[in-house]
Short mmCIF file of C-alpha atoms and ligand atoms in Angstrom, two decimals:
data_model
loop_
_atom_site.label_atom_id
_atom_site.label_comp_id
_atom_site.label_asym_id
_atom_site.label_seq_id
_atom_site.Cartn_x
_atom_site.Cartn_y
_atom_site.Cartn_z
CA MET F 1 78.68 115.89 113.00
CA THR F 2 81.51 113.76 111.84
CA VAL F 3 84.17 113.81 109.36
CA THR F 4 85.73 110.36 108.49
CA ILE F 5 89.39 110.50 107.04
CA VAL F 6 90.43 107.51 104.96
CA GLY F 7 93.60 106.45 102.97
CA ALA F 8 92.50 106.05 99.26
CA GLN F 9 95.91 104.13 98.44
CA LEU F 10 98.10 101.92 100.27
CA GLY F 11 99.01 103.79 103.73
CA ASP F 12 100.80 106.97 104.40
CA GLU F 13 98.97 109.21 102.07
CA GLY F 14 99.38 111.88 105.06
CA LYS F 15 96.17 111.34 106.81
CA GLY F 16 97.40 112.44 110.14
CA GLY F 17 98.33 116.17 108.46
CA ILE F 18 94.55 116.17 107.29
CA VAL F 19 93.26 115.35 110.56
CA ASP F 20 95.24 118.07 112.17
CA LEU F 21 94.20 120.52 109.18
CA PHE F 22 90.79 120.32 109.58
CA GLY F 23 90.38 119.29 113.06
CA GLU F 24 90.51 122.68 115.00
CA PRO F 25 86.70 122.47 114.99
CA ALA F 26 86.97 118.69 116.33
CA ASP F 27 86.41 117.99 119.89
CA VAL F 28 87.02 114.32 119.76
CA VAL F 29 89.33 112.34 117.35
CA ALA F 30 88.67 108.60 117.31
CA ARG F 31 90.55 105.73 115.38
CA TYR F 32 88.56 102.75 114.59
CA GLN F 33 90.90 100.12 112.97
CA GLY F 34 94.57 99.19 113.42
CA GLY F 35 97.08 99.42 116.09
CA ASP F 36 100.40 100.70 116.45
CA ASN F 37 101.29 99.39 112.81
CA ALA F 38 99.87 102.97 111.92
CA GLY F 39 102.69 105.97 111.65
CA HIS F 40 100.87 109.55 111.45
CA THR F 41 103.00 112.67 111.21
CA VAL F 42 101.57 115.70 112.71
CA VAL F 43 103.54 119.08 112.42
CA HIS F 44 102.50 121.52 115.39
CA GLU F 45 104.49 124.85 115.95
CA GLY F 46 107.37 123.57 113.96
CA VAL F 47 107.60 120.17 116.01
CA GLU F 48 107.24 116.96 114.20
CA TYR F 49 105.03 114.32 115.98
CA LYS F 50 105.08 110.79 114.93
CA LEU F 51 102.24 108.91 116.35
CA SER F 52 101.35 105.29 116.26
CA LEU F 53 98.51 104.75 118.48
CA VAL F 54 97.63 108.00 120.03
CA PRO F 55 94.95 109.70 117.62
CA SER F 56 96.32 112.73 115.77
CA GLY F 57 94.47 115.32 117.38
CA ALA F 58 95.81 114.63 120.96
CA VAL F 59 98.81 116.85 120.23
CA ARG F 60 96.13 119.86 119.77
CA GLY F 61 94.20 118.71 123.19
CA LYS F 62 91.30 116.74 121.44
CA ILE F 63 90.13 113.84 123.26
CA GLY F 64 91.45 110.69 121.41
CA VAL F 65 89.49 107.42 121.75
CA LEU F 66 91.00 103.99 120.28
CA GLY F 67 87.67 102.42 119.18
CA ASN F 68 86.52 98.51 119.66
CA GLY F 69 87.85 98.01 116.06
CA CYS F 70 91.18 98.56 116.97
CA VAL F 71 93.79 96.31 118.47
CA VAL F 72 95.94 98.07 121.22
CA ASN F 73 99.48 97.26 122.66
CA PRO F 74 99.00 98.70 125.89
CA ARG F 75 102.91 98.72 126.27
CA THR F 76 103.24 101.08 123.08
CA LEU F 77 100.37 103.23 124.02
CA PHE F 78 101.87 104.04 127.30
CA ASP F 79 105.19 104.67 125.88
CA GLU F 80 103.72 106.91 123.58
CA LEU F 81 102.02 108.77 126.14
CA ASP F 82 105.19 108.97 128.34
CA THR F 83 106.99 110.50 125.60
CA LEU F 84 104.12 112.80 124.69
CA ALA F 85 104.34 113.60 128.60
CA ASP F 86 108.08 114.54 128.32
CA ARG F 87 107.23 117.16 125.44
CA ASP F 88 104.90 118.68 127.76
CA LEU F 89 101.56 117.17 126.29
CA ASP F 90 98.95 115.14 128.37
CA PRO F 91 96.67 114.02 125.83
CA ASP F 92 93.12 112.41 127.13
CA VAL F 93 93.28 109.24 125.53
CA ARG F 94 90.16 106.56 126.23
CA VAL F 95 90.35 103.24 125.04
CA ALA F 96 87.20 100.88 124.00
CA ARG F 97 86.83 98.13 126.36
CA ARG F 98 85.71 95.92 123.34
CA ALA F 99 89.33 96.82 121.42
CA HIS F 100 91.64 93.55 121.46
CA VAL F 101 95.02 93.39 123.26
CA ILE F 102 98.39 92.92 121.19
CA PHE F 103 100.33 90.72 123.44
CA PRO F 104 104.32 89.85 123.03
CA TYR F 105 103.48 86.73 121.60
CA HIS F 106 101.44 88.42 118.88
CA ARG F 107 104.45 90.21 117.94
CA VAL F 108 106.99 87.01 118.03
CA LEU F 109 104.16 85.08 115.79
CA ASP F 110 104.18 88.03 113.17
CA GLY F 111 107.91 87.62 112.68
CA ILE F 112 107.84 83.87 112.74
CA GLU F 113 105.33 83.90 110.00
CA GLU F 114 107.07 86.64 107.73
CA ASP F 115 110.10 84.65 108.26
CA VAL F 116 108.59 81.12 106.80
CA LYS F 117 107.03 83.03 104.22
CA SER F 118 110.14 84.77 103.23
CA GLU F 119 111.72 81.40 102.19
CA THR F 120 109.40 81.46 99.25
CA ASP F 121 109.63 85.15 98.68
CA ASP F 122 105.69 85.13 100.10
CA GLU F 123 106.22 87.69 103.06
CA VAL F 124 103.85 90.42 103.36
CA GLY F 125 106.30 92.97 104.81
CA THR F 126 104.22 93.50 107.92
CA THR F 127 105.20 96.17 110.48
CA GLY F 128 106.07 93.23 112.98
CA ARG F 129 103.43 94.86 115.52
CA GLY F 130 101.54 91.71 115.75
CA ILE F 131 98.46 93.03 114.16
CA GLY F 132 97.75 89.78 112.20
CA PRO F 133 97.97 87.50 114.93
CA THR F 134 95.74 89.75 117.03
CA TYR F 135 92.95 90.05 114.75
CA GLU F 136 93.24 86.21 114.06
CA ASP F 137 92.63 85.89 117.58
CA LYS F 138 89.90 88.04 117.42
CA ALA F 139 88.01 86.35 114.78
CA GLY F 140 89.31 82.90 116.09
CA ARG F 141 87.35 84.11 119.68
CA ARG F 142 90.37 83.31 121.58
CA GLY F 143 91.45 87.14 121.55
CA LEU F 144 91.57 89.20 125.07
CA ARG F 145 90.03 92.46 125.11
CA ILE F 146 91.01 95.51 126.78
CA GLY F 147 88.16 95.20 129.34
CA ASP F 148 89.41 91.74 130.29
CA LEU F 149 92.66 93.39 131.58
CA THR F 150 90.59 94.82 134.58
CA ASP F 151 89.49 91.29 135.68
CA GLU F 152 92.06 89.57 137.25
CA ASP F 153 89.89 86.10 137.03
CA VAL F 154 89.36 86.57 133.43
CA LEU F 155 92.59 87.62 132.58
CA ARG F 156 94.29 84.74 134.02
CA ARG F 157 91.91 82.14 132.88
CA LYS F 158 92.08 83.59 129.10
CA LEU F 159 95.61 83.56 129.01
CA GLU F 160 95.84 80.06 130.52
CA TYR F 161 93.73 78.97 127.66
CA VAL F 162 95.48 81.03 124.90
CA VAL F 163 99.34 80.89 125.84
CA PRO F 164 99.78 77.09 125.59
CA GLN F 165 98.32 77.12 122.29
CA LYS F 166 100.69 79.95 120.93
CA ARG F 167 103.83 78.11 122.72
CA ALA F 168 102.80 75.02 120.94
CA LEU F 169 102.49 76.54 117.75
CA ALA F 170 105.63 78.31 118.12
CA GLU F 171 107.70 75.60 119.20
CA ASP F 172 106.17 72.38 117.85
CA VAL F 173 104.84 73.73 114.61
CA TYR F 174 107.68 76.38 113.51
CA GLY F 175 110.54 74.92 115.95
CA VAL F 176 111.28 78.22 117.55
CA ASP F 177 112.23 78.37 120.94
CA VAL F 178 110.38 80.93 123.06
CA GLY F 179 110.97 83.32 125.83
CA GLU F 180 109.03 84.99 128.32
CA GLU F 181 106.53 86.38 125.62
CA PHE F 182 104.92 83.25 125.96
CA ASP F 183 105.15 82.97 130.02
CA ILE F 184 101.56 83.28 131.79
CA ASP F 185 102.66 84.39 135.09
CA ALA F 186 104.91 87.20 133.64
CA LEU F 187 102.28 88.38 131.12
CA PHE F 188 99.68 88.40 133.84
CA GLU F 189 101.76 90.47 136.03
CA GLU F 190 102.24 93.00 133.34
CA TYR F 191 98.96 93.19 131.62
CA ARG F 192 97.17 93.29 134.92
CA GLU F 193 99.38 96.54 135.59
CA TYR F 194 98.43 97.90 132.39
CA GLY F 195 94.54 97.30 133.19
CA GLU F 196 95.09 98.99 136.59
CA ARG F 197 96.46 102.09 135.08
CA LEU F 198 93.82 101.97 132.22
CA ALA F 199 91.11 102.09 134.91
CA ASP F 200 93.21 104.76 137.34
CA GLU F 201 93.57 106.94 134.95
CA ASP F 202 89.93 106.96 133.94
CA MET F 203 90.93 105.88 130.29
CA LEU F 204 88.43 102.81 129.76
CA VAL F 205 85.13 103.82 127.77
CA ASN F 206 82.04 101.88 126.09
CA ALA F 207 83.26 103.55 122.76
CA GLY F 208 80.05 103.64 120.98
CA ASP F 209 78.23 104.70 124.12
CA PHE F 210 80.86 107.52 124.79
CA LEU F 211 80.77 108.54 121.08
CA ALA F 212 77.03 108.67 120.50
CA GLU F 213 76.91 110.72 124.20
CA ARG F 214 79.31 113.47 122.77
CA LEU F 215 77.59 113.38 119.28
CA ASP F 216 74.22 114.18 121.15
CA ALA F 217 75.85 117.01 122.94
CA GLY F 218 76.82 118.76 119.73
CA ASP F 219 80.47 117.64 119.55
CA ASN F 220 82.07 117.73 116.44
CA VAL F 221 84.13 113.81 115.93
CA ILE F 222 86.63 112.98 113.28
CA PHE F 223 86.86 109.38 112.93
CA GLU F 224 90.76 108.80 111.66
CA GLY F 225 91.35 105.96 109.30
CA ALA F 226 94.74 104.35 109.51
CA GLN F 227 96.41 102.48 106.47
CA GLY F 228 94.60 102.63 103.19
CA THR F 229 91.95 101.22 101.21
CA LEU F 230 94.44 98.78 98.96
CA ILE F 231 95.60 97.01 102.16
CA ASP F 232 91.84 96.85 103.63
CA ILE F 233 91.42 93.06 104.32
CA ASP F 234 88.19 92.93 102.18
CA HIS F 235 89.12 95.83 99.68
CA GLY F 236 92.72 95.54 99.35
CA ASN F 237 95.10 93.49 97.60
CA TYR F 238 94.64 90.19 99.66
CA PRO F 239 97.11 88.67 100.97
CA TYR F 240 99.45 91.69 101.04
CA VAL F 241 97.00 93.56 103.31
CA THR F 242 96.52 94.41 107.05
CA SER F 243 94.05 92.65 108.96
CA SER F 244 91.46 95.52 109.60
CA ASN F 245 88.96 97.73 107.45
CA PRO F 246 90.68 100.94 106.86
CA THR F 247 87.53 101.88 104.45
CA ALA F 248 84.60 103.94 105.99
CA GLY F 249 82.33 101.13 106.45
CA GLY F 250 85.11 100.25 109.34
CA ALA F 251 84.33 103.40 111.14
CA ALA F 252 80.85 102.19 112.02
CA THR F 253 81.77 98.67 112.80
CA GLY F 254 85.04 100.15 114.63
CA THR F 255 83.01 102.48 116.96
CA GLY F 256 79.87 100.84 117.62
CA LEU F 257 77.67 104.00 115.58
CA GLY F 258 75.42 103.12 112.84
CA PRO F 259 76.54 103.58 109.33
CA ASP F 260 74.11 106.30 109.03
CA VAL F 261 76.13 108.40 111.18
CA ILE F 262 79.22 107.64 109.36
CA GLY F 263 77.73 108.24 105.70
CA GLY F 264 75.68 111.65 107.14
CA GLY F 265 78.70 113.25 107.85
CA GLU F 266 81.63 113.91 105.16
CA ILE F 267 84.00 111.01 104.19
CA ILE F 268 87.18 112.35 102.99
CA GLY F 269 89.61 110.18 100.81
CA ILE F 270 93.58 111.07 101.24
CA VAL F 271 95.54 110.77 98.09
CA LYS F 272 99.20 111.12 97.81
CA ALA F 273 99.59 112.83 94.63
CA TYR F 274 101.68 109.83 93.49
CA LEU F 275 101.87 106.46 95.01
CA SER F 276 104.12 105.01 97.59
CA ARG F 277 103.90 101.28 99.13
CA VAL F 278 105.68 99.61 102.14
CA GLY F 279 105.91 96.00 101.80
CA SER F 280 105.15 93.55 99.22
CA GLY F 281 102.48 93.03 96.45
CA PRO F 282 101.60 94.40 93.10
CA MET F 283 101.86 98.00 92.01
CA PRO F 284 101.56 98.41 88.28
CA THR F 285 102.63 102.04 88.19
CA GLU F 286 105.94 101.40 90.13
CA LEU F 287 108.82 103.13 89.28
CA ALA F 288 112.11 101.17 89.63
CA GLY F 289 111.43 99.00 92.63
CA VAL F 290 112.66 98.08 96.03
CA GLU F 291 115.01 95.26 96.96
CA GLY F 292 113.20 92.90 99.27
CA ASP F 293 109.65 94.34 98.81
CA THR F 294 109.17 94.44 95.06
CA PRO F 295 107.87 91.09 93.92
CA GLY F 296 110.32 89.78 91.38
CA TYR F 297 112.61 92.73 91.91
CA GLU F 298 115.85 92.36 89.33
CA GLY F 299 117.06 96.12 89.80
CA ASN F 300 116.72 96.48 86.02
CA ALA F 301 114.15 99.28 85.69
CA GLY F 302 116.76 101.54 83.63
CA GLU F 303 118.54 104.58 84.73
CA ARG F 304 115.67 107.35 84.18
CA GLU F 305 113.28 105.52 86.37
CA GLU F 306 115.85 104.55 88.80
CA ALA F 307 116.62 108.30 88.96
CA LEU F 308 113.09 109.49 88.98
CA ALA F 309 111.99 107.17 91.87
CA THR F 310 115.13 108.18 94.14
CA GLU F 311 114.26 111.59 93.50
CA ILE F 312 110.75 111.27 94.51
CA ARG F 313 111.55 109.15 97.50
CA GLU F 314 114.05 111.79 98.96
CA ALA F 315 111.70 114.78 97.99
CA GLY F 316 108.91 113.28 99.92
CA GLY F 317 110.82 111.73 102.51
CA GLU F 318 109.43 108.26 101.45
CA TYR F 319 111.05 106.18 104.22
CA GLY F 320 108.47 104.41 106.73
CA THR F 321 107.40 106.11 109.96
CA VAL F 322 107.21 102.85 111.92
CA THR F 323 110.11 101.06 110.15
CA GLY F 324 112.51 103.34 108.52
CA ARG F 325 112.46 100.92 105.20
CA PRO F 326 112.77 102.82 101.91
CA ARG F 327 109.02 103.04 100.66
CA ARG F 328 108.08 101.88 97.11
CA VAL F 329 107.16 104.77 94.83
CA GLY F 330 105.25 104.93 91.54
CA TRP F 331 103.00 107.53 89.41
CA LEU F 332 99.61 108.07 90.90
CA ASP F 333 97.02 105.22 89.97
CA MET F 334 93.44 106.08 89.02
CA PRO F 335 92.08 102.55 89.00
CA ILE F 336 93.08 102.53 92.90
CA LEU F 337 91.48 105.71 93.24
CA ARG F 338 88.17 104.93 91.27
CA HIS F 339 88.15 101.59 93.37
CA ALA F 340 88.68 103.68 96.85
CA THR F 341 86.25 106.18 95.85
CA ARG F 342 83.40 103.52 95.14
CA ALA F 343 84.54 101.29 98.47
CA SER F 344 84.10 104.24 101.11
CA GLY F 345 81.76 106.95 99.01
CA PHE F 346 84.12 109.95 99.44
CA SER F 347 82.52 113.45 99.63
CA GLY F 348 85.85 115.13 99.23
CA LEU F 349 89.09 114.45 98.80
CA ALA F 350 92.55 116.02 99.94
CA VAL F 351 95.52 115.88 97.60
CA ASN F 352 98.89 115.70 99.25
CA HIS F 353 102.50 116.21 98.12
CA ILE F 354 101.96 118.62 95.25
CA ASP F 355 105.18 120.24 96.23
CA THR F 356 107.10 116.82 96.44
CA LEU F 357 106.35 116.55 92.48
CA ALA F 358 107.40 119.83 91.63
CA GLY F 359 110.73 120.52 89.01
CA PHE F 360 109.83 117.45 86.98
CA ASP F 361 109.68 118.35 82.98
CA GLU F 362 106.76 115.86 82.98
CA LEU F 363 104.63 113.56 85.28
CA LYS F 364 102.72 110.63 84.17
CA ILE F 365 99.38 109.01 85.72
CA GLY F 366 97.98 105.47 85.18
CA HIS F 367 94.73 106.14 83.52
CA SER F 368 93.54 102.81 83.23
CA TYR F 369 95.06 99.38 82.94
CA THR F 370 95.29 96.73 80.16
CA LEU F 371 94.86 92.91 81.09
CA ASP F 372 94.53 90.58 78.62
CA GLY F 373 93.73 93.08 75.75
CA GLU F 374 91.08 94.86 77.60
CA GLU F 375 90.94 98.38 79.53
CA LEU F 376 90.33 98.22 82.95
CA LEU F 377 89.21 101.54 84.83
CA THR F 378 89.44 99.76 88.32
CA ILE F 379 91.20 97.02 89.83
CA PRO F 380 90.60 93.45 89.49
CA ALA F 381 89.36 91.49 92.23
CA THR F 382 92.48 89.15 92.16
CA THR F 383 96.03 89.68 93.18
CA GLU F 384 97.41 87.74 90.61
CA GLU F 385 95.33 89.54 87.85
CA TRP F 386 96.37 92.96 89.32
CA GLY F 387 100.02 91.77 89.33
CA HIS F 388 99.53 91.16 85.36
CA CYS F 389 97.88 94.68 84.73
CA GLU F 390 99.86 97.30 82.50
CA PRO F 391 99.38 100.78 83.44
CA ASN F 392 98.13 103.13 80.56
CA LEU F 393 100.04 106.24 81.18
CA ARG F 394 98.81 109.54 80.60
CA THR F 395 101.04 112.36 80.29
CA PHE F 396 100.88 115.70 82.53
CA GLU F 397 103.20 118.89 82.20
CA GLY F 398 105.34 119.40 85.29
CA TRP F 399 105.55 122.53 87.57
CA ASP F 400 108.35 124.54 89.15
CA ASP F 401 108.85 124.60 92.70
CA ALA F 402 107.33 127.58 94.44
CA ASP F 403 107.09 129.31 97.48
CA TRP F 404 104.34 127.16 98.70
CA GLU F 405 103.34 128.85 101.94
CA ALA F 406 102.52 132.07 99.95
CA VAL F 407 100.88 129.75 97.36
CA ALA F 408 98.57 128.06 100.54
CA ALA F 409 97.90 131.49 101.29
CA ASP F 410 96.38 133.18 98.09
CA GLY F 411 94.42 129.52 97.67
CA TYR F 412 93.82 127.26 94.67
CA ASP F 413 94.00 129.78 92.08
CA ALA F 414 97.53 130.39 93.15
CA LEU F 415 98.79 126.98 92.41
CA PRO F 416 100.80 126.60 89.15
CA ALA F 417 98.48 126.15 86.23
CA ASN F 418 99.66 122.71 85.42
CA ALA F 419 99.29 121.51 88.94
CA GLN F 420 95.80 122.86 88.63
CA THR F 421 95.56 121.10 85.68
CA TYR F 422 96.68 117.46 87.43
CA LEU F 423 94.34 118.17 90.36
CA ASP F 424 91.18 118.75 88.11
CA TYR F 425 91.85 115.64 86.07
CA ILE F 426 91.72 113.76 89.14
CA SER F 427 88.87 115.42 90.64
CA ASP F 428 86.64 115.11 87.49
CA GLU F 429 88.10 111.56 86.93
CA LEU F 430 86.46 110.60 90.81
CA ASP F 431 83.54 113.25 90.53
CA THR F 432 84.91 114.52 93.89
CA PRO F 433 85.62 117.82 95.18
CA ILE F 434 88.83 118.49 96.43
CA TYR F 435 88.81 120.13 99.73
CA ALA F 436 92.66 120.26 100.28
CA VAL F 437 95.78 120.56 98.78
CA GLY F 438 98.90 119.54 100.66
CA VAL F 439 102.17 121.68 99.34
CA GLY F 440 104.29 120.72 102.30
CA PRO F 441 104.35 118.72 105.59
CA GLY F 442 102.95 121.86 107.79
CA ARG F 443 99.42 122.98 108.54
CA GLU F 444 100.15 126.23 106.98
CA GLN F 445 101.55 124.59 103.78
CA SER F 446 97.80 123.24 102.53
CA VAL F 447 95.64 124.83 100.31
CA VAL F 448 92.20 124.75 101.46
CA ARG F 449 88.92 125.06 99.53
CA GLU F 450 86.52 123.53 101.70
CA ARG F 451 86.42 122.80 105.51
CA PRO F 452 84.25 120.01 106.29
CA PHE F 453 82.83 121.26 109.45
CA GLU F 454 81.94 124.74 108.25
P1 LIG M 1 99.62 108.74 107.12
O1 LIG M 1 99.96 107.79 107.64
O2 LIG M 1 98.73 108.83 106.39
O3 LIG M 1 99.49 109.86 108.44
O4 LIG M 1 100.97 109.71 106.65
P2 LIG M 1 102.70 109.44 107.16
O5 LIG M 1 102.80 110.65 108.31
O6 LIG M 1 103.14 108.09 107.25
O7 LIG M 1 103.52 110.13 106.10
C1 LIG M 1 103.08 111.24 105.27
C2 LIG M 1 104.29 111.99 105.15
O8 LIG M 1 104.48 113.36 104.47
C3 LIG M 1 104.50 112.58 106.55
O9 LIG M 1 106.34 112.82 106.65
C4 LIG M 1 103.85 114.10 106.54
O10 LIG M 1 104.62 115.18 107.17
C5 LIG M 1 104.25 114.11 104.81
N1 LIG M 1 103.39 115.02 104.23
C6 LIG M 1 102.07 115.19 104.30
N2 LIG M 1 101.69 115.95 103.42
C7 LIG M 1 102.40 116.60 102.89
C8 LIG M 1 102.57 117.36 101.49
O11 LIG M 1 101.70 117.86 101.13
N3 LIG M 1 104.00 117.68 101.08
C9 LIG M 1 105.01 117.05 101.79
N4 LIG M 1 106.26 117.69 101.26
N5 LIG M 1 104.97 116.41 102.88
C10 LIG M 1 103.98 115.92 103.50
P1 LIG M 2 99.53 104.38 108.20
O1 LIG M 2 98.26 104.20 108.83
C1 LIG M 2 101.88 102.12 104.85
C2 LIG M 2 101.26 97.82 105.58
C3 LIG M 2 102.68 96.75 105.93
C4 LIG M 2 102.41 95.51 105.05
C5 LIG M 2 101.04 95.37 105.40
C6 LIG M 2 100.60 94.80 106.57
O2 LIG M 2 100.47 104.91 108.47
O3 LIG M 2 99.23 104.88 106.76
P2 LIG M 2 100.67 94.95 109.20
O4 LIG M 2 101.50 95.22 109.92
O5 LIG M 2 99.32 95.89 109.19
O6 LIG M 2 100.14 93.43 109.38
O7 LIG M 2 101.23 94.79 107.59
O8 LIG M 2 100.29 96.83 105.85
N1 LIG M 2 101.33 98.60 106.45
C7 LIG M 2 101.01 100.02 106.22
N2 LIG M 2 101.29 100.51 105.08
N3 LIG M 2 101.29 102.61 106.01
C8 LIG M 2 100.64 102.23 107.46
O9 LIG M 2 99.92 102.91 108.16
C9 LIG M 2 100.72 100.61 107.27
N4 LIG M 2 100.24 99.83 108.24
C10 LIG M 2 100.39 98.42 107.62
O10 LIG M 2 103.94 97.52 105.53
O11 LIG M 2 102.57 95.61 103.82
MG1 LIG M 3 102.02 106.34 108.09
#
């Protein structure tokens, strides 16, 4: 069977940890979108692994697949594999021949565009990994796919077509001097070698065929979403989004399997018990704000909100896994979660970071918004309108810190009563059961109510 893991908010909900938690019976873990913009954390035997491209199951010996919907930077991929090898891990990772390749010029162009936009405070706050420019080339039918790296003639011909365009864009449109990132011969040599290594190490697959065969043979497969619903290119707050579909539909197009396969399994929405955001865009329940990322930041949220934001940020370790930037934090936002639940059809939820919220007298949840005098239960379609939404906050009584491992061992009823009230409210509003509750970063720090593969 299949289990699809989808970020219900703005990324960094703790997807990697849940893939790990539910992943024991899985044979294969497949990513279906995104690239090395993701930063997924898995704690295994006390050791923390931060993975960008290698699917989270790989640290436990599962086969990892990067599906056709992914954008793959071979440099990052091999660096990550080499780093894992230094830690005595030798993950079996397969890469779809149809996945698109991130080249160094994509990263340069990502940076240039962000710089230009920053002059008018319009930057997205991307991870700088070249994600947008690579998906742009995919949609523009000028991208190179992983399979192209193994055919020297095709590789050279395609580079000769596309690189001069990219160089002209950088030099003539943006007036930026470029270096070897735009040198056809250097790119050809380096990427031809990646193609050879991918082929030599038997890493190339037709993702759809490969996964279908594994499923036919009775394997359990996890589809590991990266990013989150509100940064989905279609369902997120465009243009403050990534360039792919983290929502569950992406798991079909990004692997080559039918929607019936994805929908026939479990689709689990991963929820952080509050909200965090890296980069720009509206966030109606935001506390305080982060200079450079929060639109219109003036730093005058007030002492109480600053203190709350700092406390949650520190307690939750809310600093970007990829970029190290402080994440914006805010109260849980139900309109976001209702939107996410509809867009992906969650069959279950995992709610993380209940421990992070311990110790506060009271907590708030944005139950709905008010926009132009009207109450909204879900998010409006335009980002401008979303930016004008005022949250209607409900107050919940807080809970004390606890021996979370003991709570995890004893089960849901051992959670503080106020935490249960908070969780039951979420589950009732979304009409979706909670399968797991995160009470710490480790695998043993999770309250499990339902194991989706069992
Ligand atoms: P992902 O991108 O969705 O996989 O999430 P990240 O790995 O970027 O960020 C989640 C962070 O929170 C990581 O440092 C996790 O180890 C940590 N984490 C996940 N679940 C919990 C939890 O329930 N409690 C605490 N305290 N930390 C958690
Ligand atoms: P995981 O998988 C949080 C955000 C960036 C930026 C926007 C576009 O760890 O949850 P991009 O580089 O993708 O073009 O940036 O999306 N972003 C993420 N935010 N978690 C992520 O991944 C993210 N991947 C991209 O901060 O606002
Ligand atoms: Mg992350």
